[in-house]
Tab-separated table of C-alpha atoms in Angstrom:
chain	number	residue	atom	x	y	z
A	1300	MET	CA	-39.980	3.726	-14.917
A	1301	PRO	CA	-39.963	5.928	-11.864
A	1302	ALA	CA	-36.829	6.585	-10.622
A	1303	ALA	CA	-37.371	5.112	-6.953
A	1304	GLY	CA	-39.374	1.947	-7.198
A	1305	ARG	CA	-39.354	-0.741	-5.614
A	1306	THR	CA	-41.317	-4.114	-5.569
A	1307	TYR	CA	-43.857	-5.733	-5.266
A	1308	TRP	CA	-44.267	-9.037	-3.855
A	1309	LEU	CA	-47.726	-10.085	-4.192
A	1310	THR	CA	-48.426	-13.319	-2.080
A	1311	GLU	CA	-51.980	-13.615	-0.753
A	1312	PRO	CA	-54.731	-14.073	-3.778
A	1313	CYS	CA	-56.174	-10.398	-4.850
A	1314	ARG	CA	-57.789	-7.885	-6.061
A	1315	ILE	CA	-55.636	-5.028	-8.076
A	1316	ARG	CA	-57.977	-1.437	-8.685
A	1317	ARG	CA	-57.471	1.062	-10.154
A	1318	GLU	CA	-58.707	4.229	-7.536
A	1319	ASP	CA	-57.194	8.190	-8.842
A	1320	ASN	CA	-54.049	7.788	-10.078
A	1321	SER	CA	-53.271	5.010	-7.773
A	1322	VAL	CA	-52.677	1.421	-7.393
A	1323	ARG	CA	-55.447	-0.415	-4.312
A	1324	ILE	CA	-54.986	-3.840	-3.384
A	1325	GLU	CA	-58.178	-5.869	-2.552
A	1326	ARG	CA	-57.395	-9.198	-0.229
A	1327	HIS	CA	-59.531	-11.962	0.664
A	1328	ASP	CA	-59.539	-9.896	4.565
A	1329	GLY	CA	-60.517	-7.200	3.609
A	1330	THR	CA	-57.729	-4.408	4.275
A	1331	PRO	CA	-58.015	-2.758	0.916
A	1332	VAL	CA	-53.474	-1.360	1.014
A	1333	HIS	CA	-53.142	2.000	-1.304
A	1334	LEU	CA	-49.821	2.537	-3.228
A	1335	PRO	CA	-48.492	5.574	-4.867
A	1336	ILE	CA	-47.794	4.436	-8.907
A	1337	THR	CA	-45.074	5.835	-8.580
A	1338	ASP	CA	-43.715	3.687	-5.970
A	1339	ILE	CA	-44.003	1.181	-7.880
A	1340	ARG	CA	-41.404	-0.456	-10.341
A	1341	ASP	CA	-42.884	-3.623	-10.698
A	1342	LEU	CA	-45.469	-6.485	-9.077
A	1343	VAL	CA	-44.663	-10.121	-8.686
A	1344	ALA	CA	-48.152	-12.030	-8.772
A	1345	PHE	CA	-47.177	-15.422	-6.176
A	1346	ASP	CA	-50.539	-15.918	-6.315
A	1347	HIS	CA	-54.227	-15.808	-7.838
A	1348	ILE	CA	-55.092	-11.856	-9.046
A	1349	ASP	CA	-57.917	-10.575	-10.402
A	1350	ILE	CA	-57.574	-6.744	-12.331
A	1351	ASN	CA	-58.707	-4.728	-15.408
A	1352	THR	CA	-58.509	-2.961	-17.711
A	1353	SER	CA	-58.701	0.828	-15.899
A	1354	ALA	CA	-55.773	-0.573	-13.375
A	1355	LEU	CA	-53.580	-2.171	-16.766
A	1356	SER	CA	-53.561	1.096	-18.402
A	1357	LEU	CA	-52.438	2.817	-15.608
A	1358	LEU	CA	-49.275	0.060	-14.717
A	1359	ASN	CA	-48.674	1.088	-18.674
A	1360	ARG	CA	-49.119	4.401	-17.920
A	1361	HIS	CA	-46.470	5.210	-15.681
A	1362	GLY	CA	-43.766	2.090	-16.757
A	1363	VAL	CA	-44.452	-0.675	-14.613
A	1364	THR	CA	-44.758	-4.788	-15.075
A	1365	LEU	CA	-46.065	-6.975	-13.728
A	1366	HIS	CA	-44.980	-10.361	-12.994
A	1367	VAL	CA	-47.626	-14.129	-13.211
A	1368	LEU	CA	-46.340	-16.939	-11.401
A	1369	ASP	CA	-48.171	-20.431	-11.174
A	1370	HIS	CA	-48.642	-23.317	-8.734
A	1371	TYR	CA	-45.691	-24.217	-9.201
A	1372	GLY	CA	-43.052	-21.304	-9.908
A	1373	ASN	CA	-42.839	-21.283	-13.493
A	1374	HIS	CA	-43.212	-17.655	-14.941
A	1375	ALA	CA	-46.755	-18.433	-15.804
A	1376	GLY	CA	-45.832	-13.677	-18.433
A	1377	HIS	CA	-45.464	-10.407	-17.340
A	1378	PHE	CA	-47.850	-7.672	-18.895
A	1379	ALA	CA	-44.891	-4.749	-19.914
A	1380	PRO	CA	-45.158	-1.348	-20.709
A	1381	ALA	CA	-45.617	-1.156	-24.397
A	1382	GLU	CA	-44.052	1.857	-24.647
A	1383	SER	CA	-40.267	0.459	-24.753
A	1384	MET	CA	-36.381	2.028	-24.046
A	1385	ALA	CA	-36.012	0.083	-27.153
A	1386	SER	CA	-33.236	1.451	-29.964
A	1387	ALA	CA	-33.801	0.651	-32.790
A	1388	SER	CA	-29.079	0.918	-33.334
A	1389	VAL	CA	-28.549	-0.908	-29.988
A	1390	ILE	CA	-30.610	-3.979	-30.579
A	1391	ARG	CA	-29.283	-3.935	-34.309
A	1392	ARG	CA	-25.763	-4.364	-33.159
A	1393	GLN	CA	-27.357	-7.127	-30.564
A	1394	VAL	CA	-28.547	-9.586	-33.404
A	1395	GLU	CA	-25.228	-8.966	-35.299
A	1396	ILE	CA	-23.162	-10.646	-32.259
A	1397	SER	CA	-26.070	-12.886	-31.399
A	1398	SER	CA	-25.470	-14.392	-35.632
A	1399	ASN	CA	-21.970	-13.990	-35.669
A	1400	PRO	CA	-22.166	-17.334	-35.067
A	1401	ALA	CA	-17.900	-17.351	-32.961
A	1402	GLN	CA	-18.629	-13.698	-30.604
A	1403	ARG	CA	-22.114	-15.974	-29.803
A	1404	LEU	CA	-19.836	-19.243	-28.646
A	1405	ASP	CA	-17.074	-16.993	-26.548
A	1406	ILE	CA	-20.459	-15.598	-25.056
A	1407	GLY	CA	-21.423	-19.138	-24.562
A	1408	ARG	CA	-19.219	-20.351	-22.762
A	1409	SER	CA	-17.562	-17.077	-20.620
A	1410	LEU	CA	-20.897	-17.768	-19.380
A	1411	LEU	CA	-21.267	-20.907	-18.473
A	1412	LEU	CA	-17.880	-21.048	-17.266
A	1413	THR	CA	-18.793	-18.225	-14.657
A	1414	THR	CA	-22.000	-19.657	-14.135
A	1415	ALA	CA	-20.064	-22.933	-12.913
A	1416	GLU	CA	-17.603	-21.278	-11.010
A	1417	ASN	CA	-19.747	-19.284	-9.341
A	1418	LEU	CA	-21.797	-21.932	-8.423
A	1419	ARG	CA	-19.002	-24.286	-6.186
A	1420	TRP	CA	-19.041	-20.687	-4.864
A	1421	SER	CA	-22.137	-20.424	-3.351
A	1422	LEU	CA	-21.298	-24.414	-2.442
A	1423	ASP	CA	-18.970	-23.912	-0.831
A	1424	THR	CA	-17.100	-26.516	-1.226
A	1425	ASP	CA	-13.150	-28.079	-2.334
A	1426	LEU	CA	-16.156	-31.607	-4.040
A	1427	LEU	CA	-17.036	-29.642	-7.508
A	1428	ASP	CA	-12.746	-28.930	-8.622
A	1429	PRO	CA	-12.705	-32.001	-10.525
A	1430	ALA	CA	-16.257	-31.721	-12.439
A	1431	LEU	CA	-15.148	-27.742	-12.695
A	1432	ASP	CA	-11.585	-29.061	-14.280
A	1433	ALA	CA	-14.139	-31.211	-16.779
A	1434	LEU	CA	-15.498	-28.246	-18.043
A	1435	ARG	CA	-13.175	-25.906	-18.524
A	1436	ALA	CA	-10.786	-29.273	-20.709
A	1437	ALA	CA	-14.443	-29.703	-22.225
A	1438	LEU	CA	-15.812	-26.091	-22.561
A	1439	PRO	CA	-13.059	-25.095	-25.794
A	1440	ASP	CA	-13.805	-28.170	-28.006
A	1441	CYS	CA	-17.551	-27.241	-28.277
A	1442	ASP	CA	-18.503	-25.045	-31.587
A	1443	THR	CA	-22.547	-25.509	-31.160
A	1444	SER	CA	-24.745	-24.394	-28.364
A	1445	ASP	CA	-26.639	-27.454	-27.526
A	1446	ALA	CA	-22.980	-28.897	-27.583
A	1447	LEU	CA	-22.530	-26.268	-24.169
A	1448	MET	CA	-25.415	-26.573	-22.805
A	1449	GLY	CA	-24.730	-30.075	-22.581
A	1450	GLN	CA	-20.751	-30.344	-20.448
A	1451	GLU	CA	-23.012	-27.551	-18.411
A	1452	GLY	CA	-26.241	-30.053	-17.570
A	1453	ASN	CA	-23.243	-32.890	-17.375
A	1454	PHE	CA	-21.400	-30.400	-14.107
A	1455	ARG	CA	-25.394	-28.849	-13.120
A	1456	ARG	CA	-25.950	-32.673	-12.208
A	1457	THR	CA	-22.340	-33.414	-10.175
A	1458	ALA	CA	-23.415	-29.606	-8.154
A	1459	TRP	CA	-26.581	-30.442	-7.013
A	1460	ALA	CA	-25.731	-33.747	-6.467
A	1461	VAL	CA	-22.949	-32.559	-3.675
A	1462	LEU	CA	-25.918	-29.636	-2.923
A	1463	ASP	CA	-28.334	-32.509	-1.901
A	1464	THR	CA	-25.284	-33.254	0.604
A	1465	GLN	CA	-25.742	-30.356	2.504
A	1466	LEU	CA	-29.735	-30.434	3.112
A	1467	PRO	CA	-31.622	-32.346	5.367
A	1468	PRO	CA	-33.068	-35.759	3.726
A	1469	TRP	CA	-36.661	-34.442	3.154
A	1470	LEU	CA	-35.352	-31.722	0.505
A	1471	ARG	CA	-33.493	-33.209	-1.296
A	1472	LEU	CA	-33.173	-32.382	-5.218
A	1473	ASN	CA	-32.431	-36.550	-6.178
A	1474	GLY	CA	-31.998	-34.852	-9.279
A	1475	ARG	CA	-32.965	-32.405	-11.138
A	1476	THR	CA	-36.689	-31.983	-12.785
A	1477	ARG	CA	-39.062	-29.169	-13.569
A	1478	ARG	CA	-42.525	-28.934	-15.265
A	1479	PRO	CA	-44.240	-29.339	-11.872
A	1480	PRO	CA	-41.350	-30.100	-9.637
A	1481	THR	CA	-41.777	-33.708	-7.772
A	1482	ASN	CA	-40.060	-32.369	-4.623
A	1483	ALA	CA	-39.739	-29.701	-2.644
A	1484	GLY	CA	-35.860	-28.953	-3.659
A	1485	ASN	CA	-36.953	-29.114	-6.316
A	1486	ALA	CA	-40.245	-27.086	-6.096
A	1487	PHE	CA	-37.512	-24.196	-4.403
A	1488	ILE	CA	-35.285	-23.998	-6.681
A	1489	SER	CA	-37.853	-23.616	-9.509
A	1490	TYR	CA	-39.871	-20.861	-7.970
A	1491	LEU	CA	-36.326	-19.140	-7.170
A	1492	ASN	CA	-35.536	-19.179	-10.913
A	1493	SER	CA	-38.226	-18.588	-12.204
A	1494	LEU	CA	-38.302	-15.083	-9.768
A	1495	VAL	CA	-34.565	-14.918	-11.506
A	1496	TYR	CA	-35.744	-14.806	-14.350
A	1497	ALA	CA	-38.967	-12.329	-14.065
A	1498	ARG	CA	-36.409	-9.436	-12.179
A	1499	VAL	CA	-33.332	-10.261	-15.463
A	1500	LEU	CA	-36.562	-9.084	-17.858
A	1501	THR	CA	-37.511	-6.121	-15.634
A	1502	ALA	CA	-33.381	-5.193	-15.805
A	1503	LEU	CA	-33.170	-6.058	-19.189
A	1504	ARG	CA	-36.836	-3.694	-20.122
A	1505	SER	CA	-35.130	-1.069	-18.122
A	1506	THR	CA	-32.114	-0.982	-21.268
A	1507	PRO	CA	-32.801	-0.418	-24.522
A	1508	LEU	CA	-31.844	-4.013	-25.452
A	1509	HIS	CA	-34.539	-7.126	-26.384
A	1510	PRO	CA	-34.777	-9.358	-24.198
A	1511	ALA	CA	-35.421	-11.723	-26.878
A	1512	ILE	CA	-32.240	-12.075	-28.735
A	1513	GLY	CA	-29.455	-13.984	-26.378
A	1514	PHE	CA	-26.586	-16.004	-27.263
A	1515	LEU	CA	-26.440	-19.222	-25.264
A	1516	HIS	CA	-29.710	-20.794	-25.000
A	1517	SER	CA	-31.092	-21.802	-28.331
A	1518	ASP	CA	-33.805	-19.728	-30.086
A	1519	THR	CA	-35.913	-22.680	-29.731
A	1520	ASP	CA	-36.382	-22.763	-26.596
A	1521	ARG	CA	-40.110	-22.726	-25.053
A	1522	ARG	CA	-39.822	-19.750	-26.628
A	1523	ARG	CA	-39.215	-17.806	-24.398
A	1524	ASN	CA	-36.774	-14.891	-23.497
A	1525	THR	CA	-34.069	-16.716	-24.477
A	1526	PHE	CA	-31.578	-13.231	-23.472
A	1527	ALA	CA	-32.786	-13.003	-19.994
A	1528	LEU	CA	-32.484	-16.522	-19.188
A	1529	ASP	CA	-28.764	-15.728	-20.137
A	1530	LEU	CA	-28.568	-13.333	-18.146
A	1531	ALA	CA	-29.809	-15.305	-15.412
A	1532	GLU	CA	-27.350	-17.277	-15.728
A	1533	PRO	CA	-24.775	-16.186	-13.434
A	1534	PHE	CA	-27.814	-15.268	-11.035
A	1535	LYS	CA	-29.406	-18.593	-10.056
A	1536	PRO	CA	-26.714	-19.277	-8.132
A	1537	LEU	CA	-26.269	-16.359	-6.142
A	1538	PHE	CA	-29.583	-16.719	-5.179
A	1539	ALA	CA	-30.696	-19.920	-5.458
A	1540	GLU	CA	-28.519	-21.729	-4.770
A	1541	ARG	CA	-26.878	-20.382	-1.790
A	1542	LEU	CA	-30.389	-19.582	-0.105
A	1543	LEU	CA	-31.359	-22.995	-0.674
A	1544	LYS	CA	-28.895	-23.947	1.391
A	1545	ARG	CA	-29.186	-21.031	4.209
A	1546	ALA	CA	-32.887	-21.564	4.341
A	1547	ALA	CA	-31.893	-25.076	5.037
A	1548	ALA	CA	-29.441	-24.765	7.928
A	1549	GLN	CA	-31.018	-21.597	9.275
A	1550	LYS	CA	-34.287	-24.335	10.189
A	1551	HIS	CA	-36.024	-21.519	7.946
A	1552	LEU	CA	-38.642	-23.840	5.832
A	1553	LYS	CA	-40.366	-26.625	7.219
A	1554	GLU	CA	-41.805	-29.691	5.656
A	1555	THR	CA	-45.251	-27.827	5.658
A	1556	ASP	CA	-43.966	-25.024	3.576
A	1557	PHE	CA	-44.418	-27.542	1.331
A	1558	GLU	CA	-47.038	-29.039	-0.250
A	1559	THR	CA	-45.961	-32.695	-1.656
A	1560	ASP	CA	-48.145	-34.905	-4.112
A	1561	VAL	CA	-46.795	-37.986	-5.310
A	1562	GLY	CA	-44.819	-36.964	-8.462
A	1563	ARG	CA	-45.112	-32.755	-7.642
A	1564	ALA	CA	-45.608	-30.146	-5.393
A	1565	ALA	CA	-45.161	-26.863	-5.616
A	1566	LEU	CA	-45.426	-24.122	-2.708
A	1567	SER	CA	-48.247	-23.329	0.079
A	1568	LYS	CA	-49.468	-20.830	1.195
A	1569	ASN	CA	-46.938	-20.409	3.701
A	1570	GLY	CA	-44.279	-20.847	1.730
A	1571	ARG	CA	-44.761	-18.660	-0.570
A	1572	LYS	CA	-44.219	-15.745	1.657
A	1573	LYS	CA	-41.420	-16.927	3.476
A	1574	ILE	CA	-39.723	-17.411	0.141
A	1575	ALA	CA	-40.609	-13.565	-1.074
A	1576	ALA	CA	-39.708	-11.896	2.038
A	1577	LEU	CA	-36.434	-13.915	2.152
A	1578	VAL	CA	-35.890	-13.273	-2.113
A	1579	LYS	CA	-37.174	-9.901	-1.285
A	1580	ASP	CA	-34.213	-9.129	1.540
A	1581	GLU	CA	-31.637	-10.578	-0.759
A	1582	LEU	CA	-32.541	-8.710	-3.380
A	1583	ALA	CA	-32.046	-5.765	-1.322
A	1584	THR	CA	-28.761	-6.914	0.396
A	1585	THR	CA	-25.625	-4.496	-0.630
A	1586	VAL	CA	-22.735	-5.270	-1.478
A	1587	TYR	CA	-19.087	-2.421	-2.036
A	1588	HIS	CA	-18.781	-1.793	-5.797
A	1589	ARG	CA	-15.061	-1.632	-6.291
A	1590	SER	CA	-15.377	0.709	-9.719
A	1591	LEU	CA	-18.981	2.393	-7.937
A	1592	LYS	CA	-17.529	3.185	-4.810
A	1593	ARG	CA	-20.032	2.750	-3.496
A	1594	GLN	CA	-23.031	0.369	-1.422
A	1595	VAL	CA	-24.861	-1.627	-4.014
A	1596	SER	CA	-28.165	-3.711	-4.281
A	1597	TYR	CA	-28.313	-7.352	-5.521
A	1598	GLU	CA	-31.005	-5.697	-7.806
A	1599	LYS	CA	-28.610	-3.175	-8.727
A	1600	LEU	CA	-25.456	-5.931	-9.992
A	1601	ILE	CA	-28.474	-7.957	-12.469
A	1602	HIS	CA	-28.963	-4.405	-13.567
A	1603	LEU	CA	-25.940	-3.579	-13.914
A	1604	GLU	CA	-25.166	-6.891	-15.846
A	1605	ALA	CA	-27.515	-5.996	-18.196
A	1606	LEU	CA	-25.506	-2.894	-19.151
A	1607	LYS	CA	-22.436	-4.525	-19.362
A	1608	ILE	CA	-23.857	-5.987	-22.637
A	1609	VAL	CA	-25.352	-2.560	-23.798
A	1610	ARG	CA	-20.891	-1.364	-23.942
A	1611	LEU	CA	-20.696	-4.346	-25.717
A	1612	CYS	CA	-23.260	-3.653	-28.579
A	1613	LEU	CA	-22.898	0.154	-28.303
A	1614	GLU	CA	-18.616	0.459	-27.894
A	1615	GLY	CA	-17.002	-3.472	-28.484
A	1616	THR	CA	-16.237	-3.158	-24.624
A	1617	PRO	CA	-15.557	-7.009	-23.978
A	1618	TYR	CA	-18.493	-8.868	-21.984
A	1619	LYS	CA	-16.955	-10.751	-18.969
A	1620	PRO	CA	-19.952	-12.280	-16.723
A	1621	PHE	CA	-21.041	-11.132	-12.816
A	1622	ARG	CA	-18.258	-12.961	-10.360
A	1623	PRO	CA	-19.874	-12.777	-6.614
A	1624	TRP	CA	-15.971	-10.735	-5.465
A	1625	TRP	CA	-16.665	-10.556	-1.745
B	753	MET	CA	-26.509	2.139	-46.577
B	754	ASN	CA	-24.254	1.951	-43.897
B	755	PRO	CA	-27.873	2.498	-40.924
B	756	ASP	CA	-25.454	3.964	-38.178
B	757	ALA	CA	-25.146	6.539	-40.053
B	758	TYR	CA	-26.528	10.456	-39.158
B	759	ASP	CA	-28.207	12.616	-40.949
B	760	SER	CA	-26.731	15.923	-40.695
B	761	ALA	CA	-29.287	18.552	-41.656
B	762	GLU	CA	-31.488	17.079	-38.905
B	763	PRO	CA	-32.484	19.212	-35.993
B	764	LEU	CA	-31.862	19.088	-32.976
B	765	GLY	CA	-32.987	19.874	-29.736
B	766	GLY	CA	-32.203	21.748	-26.595
B	767	VAL	CA	-31.375	19.329	-24.838
B	768	HIS	CA	-27.918	18.195	-27.843
B	769	ILE	CA	-26.748	20.538	-27.316
B	770	LYS	CA	-26.659	21.200	-23.824
B	771	TYR	CA	-25.801	17.061	-23.059
B	772	LEU	CA	-22.547	18.439	-25.633
B	773	ARG	CA	-21.798	21.280	-23.673
B	774	HIS	CA	-22.486	18.560	-20.450
B	775	CYS	CA	-20.381	16.037	-22.101
B	776	PRO	CA	-19.573	14.294	-25.767
B	777	ARG	CA	-20.337	10.912	-24.516
B	778	GLN	CA	-23.889	11.568	-23.288
B	779	LEU	CA	-24.809	13.479	-26.244
B	780	TRP	CA	-23.418	10.497	-28.456
B	781	LEU	CA	-25.403	8.084	-25.981
B	782	TYR	CA	-27.707	9.610	-25.783
B	783	MET	CA	-28.791	9.840	-29.835
B	784	ARG	CA	-27.992	5.392	-29.717
B	785	GLY	CA	-30.612	4.624	-27.740
B	786	TYR	CA	-29.190	4.596	-24.288
B	787	ARG	CA	-31.908	6.878	-22.179
B	788	PRO	CA	-31.516	6.118	-18.771
B	789	GLU	CA	-32.589	9.923	-17.252
B	790	ALA	CA	-36.279	8.291	-16.364
B	791	ASP	CA	-34.503	6.133	-13.726
B	792	SER	CA	-31.946	9.179	-12.397
B	793	ASP	CA	-33.363	11.244	-9.184
B	794	LEU	CA	-32.010	14.684	-10.091
B	795	VAL	CA	-33.937	14.659	-13.668
B	796	ALA	CA	-37.447	13.644	-12.047
B	797	PHE	CA	-36.496	16.457	-9.666
B	798	GLY	CA	-36.281	18.905	-12.591
B	799	GLN	CA	-39.538	17.697	-13.896
B	800	ILE	CA	-41.430	18.676	-10.883
B	801	VAL	CA	-39.331	22.299	-10.574
B	802	ASP	CA	-40.338	22.221	-14.078
B	803	GLU	CA	-44.094	21.579	-12.945
B	804	THR	CA	-44.371	23.628	-10.707
B	805	THR	CA	-42.562	27.485	-11.615
B	806	PHE	CA	-43.973	29.316	-13.679
B	807	ALA	CA	-46.892	27.529	-13.801
B	808	ARG	CA	-48.986	29.793	-15.865
B	809	ARG	CA	-46.657	29.891	-18.455
B	810	ARG	CA	-47.378	27.873	-21.789
B	811	HIS	CA	-44.851	25.601	-23.491
B	812	VAL	CA	-43.840	26.492	-26.708
B	813	ASP	CA	-43.639	22.968	-28.529
B	814	LEU	CA	-40.823	23.419	-31.991
B	815	GLY	CA	-41.383	19.989	-32.753
B	816	GLU	CA	-36.872	19.265	-32.115
B	817	ALA	CA	-37.436	21.379	-29.134
B	818	ARG	CA	-40.044	22.620	-26.336
B	819	ILE	CA	-38.946	25.682	-25.106
B	820	ASP	CA	-39.986	26.453	-21.375
B	821	TRP	CA	-41.074	29.855	-23.017
B	822	VAL	CA	-41.508	33.021	-24.723
B	823	THR	CA	-42.855	36.488	-23.815
B	824	ALA	CA	-43.544	39.781	-26.325
B	825	GLY	CA	-40.911	40.833	-28.891
B	826	ALA	CA	-39.297	36.576	-28.688
B	827	VAL	CA	-37.819	36.047	-25.522
B	828	ILE	CA	-37.044	32.387	-24.827
B	829	HIS	CA	-36.821	31.902	-21.713
B	830	GLU	CA	-36.013	28.500	-20.124
B	831	THR	CA	-36.309	27.614	-15.983
B	832	LYS	CA	-33.036	25.352	-14.150
B	833	SER	CA	-33.953	23.131	-11.223
B	834	SER	CA	-29.601	23.779	-11.097
B	835	ARG	CA	-28.009	26.510	-7.930
B	836	ALA	CA	-24.974	26.973	-10.224
B	837	PRO	CA	-25.670	28.656	-13.359
B	838	SER	CA	-23.851	26.803	-15.373
B	839	PRO	CA	-22.046	27.322	-19.637
B	840	ALA	CA	-24.103	24.663	-21.020
B	841	HIS	CA	-27.623	26.202	-20.015
B	842	ASP	CA	-26.746	29.604	-21.375
B	843	ALA	CA	-25.850	27.252	-24.929
B	844	GLN	CA	-29.219	25.701	-24.912
B	845	VAL	CA	-30.909	29.409	-24.894
B	846	ARG	CA	-28.624	30.420	-27.761
B	847	HIS	CA	-29.814	27.292	-29.628
B	848	TYR	CA	-33.357	28.099	-29.405
B	849	CYS	CA	-33.084	31.805	-30.633
B	850	LEU	CA	-31.622	29.928	-33.635
B	851	LEU	CA	-33.752	27.601	-34.205
B	852	LEU	CA	-36.970	30.944	-33.413
B	853	GLU	CA	-35.189	32.932	-35.715
B	854	ARG	CA	-34.695	30.202	-38.139
B	855	ARG	CA	-37.971	30.297	-38.587
B	856	GLY	CA	-39.292	33.789	-39.193
B	857	ILE	CA	-39.257	35.136	-36.076
B	858	ASN	CA	-37.161	38.413	-34.972
B	859	VAL	CA	-34.974	37.069	-31.399
B	860	ARG	CA	-34.669	40.125	-29.093
B	861	GLY	CA	-32.759	37.600	-26.501
B	862	GLY	CA	-33.525	35.395	-23.344
B	863	ILE	CA	-32.848	34.817	-19.768
B	864	VAL	CA	-32.518	31.355	-18.023
B	865	HIS	CA	-33.900	31.267	-14.520
B	866	TYR	CA	-33.663	29.475	-11.576
B	867	PRO	CA	-35.970	29.407	-9.403
B	868	LEU	CA	-34.731	28.090	-6.431
B	869	ILE	CA	-31.505	30.386	-5.407
B	870	ARG	CA	-34.462	33.463	-6.744
B	871	ARG	CA	-31.166	34.716	-9.849
B	872	THR	CA	-31.708	35.064	-13.464
B	873	THR	CA	-29.071	34.882	-16.636
B	874	GLU	CA	-29.244	36.877	-20.030
B	875	ILE	CA	-28.737	35.711	-22.633
B	876	THR	CA	-27.538	38.378	-25.113
B	877	TRP	CA	-28.008	37.779	-29.029
B	878	ASP	CA	-26.348	38.777	-31.481
B	879	ASP	CA	-23.771	38.295	-34.472
B	880	GLU	CA	-21.660	36.725	-31.912
B	881	ALA	CA	-23.594	35.305	-29.862
B	882	ARG	CA	-25.073	33.896	-33.469
B	883	ASP	CA	-21.719	32.673	-34.637
B	884	GLN	CA	-21.265	30.265	-30.529
B	885	ALA	CA	-25.220	28.639	-31.535
B	886	GLU	CA	-23.909	28.059	-34.556
B	887	GLY	CA	-20.911	25.748	-33.485
B	888	ALA	CA	-22.251	23.744	-31.741
B	889	GLU	CA	-24.400	23.165	-33.913
B	890	ALA	CA	-21.648	21.995	-35.929
B	891	ALA	CA	-19.713	20.451	-33.506
B	892	ALA	CA	-23.468	18.171	-31.621
B	893	HIS	CA	-23.464	16.892	-35.298
B	894	ALA	CA	-19.692	15.969	-34.952
B	895	VAL	CA	-19.897	14.763	-32.218
B	896	ILE	CA	-22.962	11.963	-32.883
B	897	ALA	CA	-21.631	11.401	-36.465
B	898	ALA	CA	-18.345	10.133	-34.874
B	899	PRO	CA	-17.540	5.692	-34.796
B	900	ARG	CA	-17.042	6.003	-31.500
B	901	ALA	CA	-18.792	6.672	-27.726
B	902	PRO	CA	-16.344	9.780	-27.040
B	903	GLU	CA	-14.087	8.966	-24.229
B	904	ARG	CA	-15.475	9.381	-20.534
B	905	LEU	CA	-14.762	12.272	-18.157
B	906	THR	CA	-13.221	12.838	-14.647
B	907	ARG	CA	-14.620	10.907	-12.623
B	908	SER	CA	-16.048	14.112	-10.053
B	909	ARG	CA	-17.683	15.385	-12.981
B	910	CYS	CA	-20.099	12.538	-13.566
B	911	ARG	CA	-21.125	12.891	-10.354
B	912	GLY	CA	-25.357	13.501	-10.367
B	913	CYS	CA	-24.504	12.256	-14.831
B	914	ALA	CA	-27.823	9.294	-15.010
B	915	TYR	CA	-24.746	8.015	-17.612
B	916	LEU	CA	-23.088	7.244	-14.574
B	917	ASP	CA	-24.031	3.463	-14.056
B	918	TYR	CA	-23.042	3.512	-17.217
B	919	CYS	CA	-20.064	4.342	-17.919
B	920	TRP	CA	-18.046	3.724	-14.635
B	921	GLY	CA	-19.988	0.579	-13.270
B	922	ALA	CA	-17.875	-1.754	-15.487
């Protein structure tokens, strides 16, 4: 990964070509954009892209990841460079921790509880306090991952109902639906969750950890990189729910930004652009980090979260999931 | 067999010796696979200085170490992007001397080049230097074989280190 790379968000259909040792993005309106390869940390494709082997091998050589999102905002896949930062001794410890049921459940519990508290923080309401207390009471009795996920589901349902009270009628979730999302609010949440997942994957690839050896989600869960799903949890409220609330309050999103059908909804081309801009700004937002004693961006927070797990694997430092402190 | 046990006969490169002098903790983490150097602007800067100075000289690859270049009579040269000569750089060159001598080469000494301040430091190669190099090698093996990571140094000394986020970002 380049030292000073940035994420490029491809919101329009385009063709990615290699030109000498840089990348040329060709768009339908005929204005190619040249990107120096050393400036690219990763690419996120929101729309159709064409790419060929020579472009991919250039991306590979410079350690650039390409994330592909499908029409409904699901993470359709990613192209990752062949060479990885993986390290056998770290992965060995990761597997040991993950296969130890007690440690695994401990991490799962703290992830869930922190996620719930983050959600309460992002919705900024005391309506969730009873549900949070119920969750706190129920978590110690859960002795399987499935039981944990069940408790999480209960809390999430309450939280989404509360979120609905803060949204205009057309943007309400009315129950979370996925694959495909059934209404505008769900389409937004799906998109943001996929983006957070993609950011976590990119962060994990810059550490020696393996993205598939997780602690909370079950291994068979849609055969995804379960560890990336785990680490994405505490960040979802910071991005998905909070941005949805903000976009609604500032009337930033319009009904025309979504293509709503009977029983399915997706973002329109314009909506995708708005979301890309929204997320890009949000990831660049900085807060003062108290132990690093400097400003860090939200993007960097995800990287620091991955490092906590590296510390857990290498030195046995207890893992405390991310919680906003501002 | 304990998979995390390290073979002390395994040869060490210059980077190991430099890290040992810079911060033992960095060496320990490096050997266990945490290598964030690629993200560091300072490291990228060092690479560019290496590519753009003494460009006609050829690197000598020993497998475990890569010497910047060697001139007649076996004088070992090393380029540093730093503006401040440091004992870690000298130790690195002494280690290269040791590696070459073990390959049966009659080493005369070494020179560390600091192109940014246009200065050089000379390293003499004698019995005392050989003792130092062997001592550093043994110390590095001891750090690597330790089951726990060495303690952090004081924060001010970590300035500019690529491992800072890992060590201090709790």
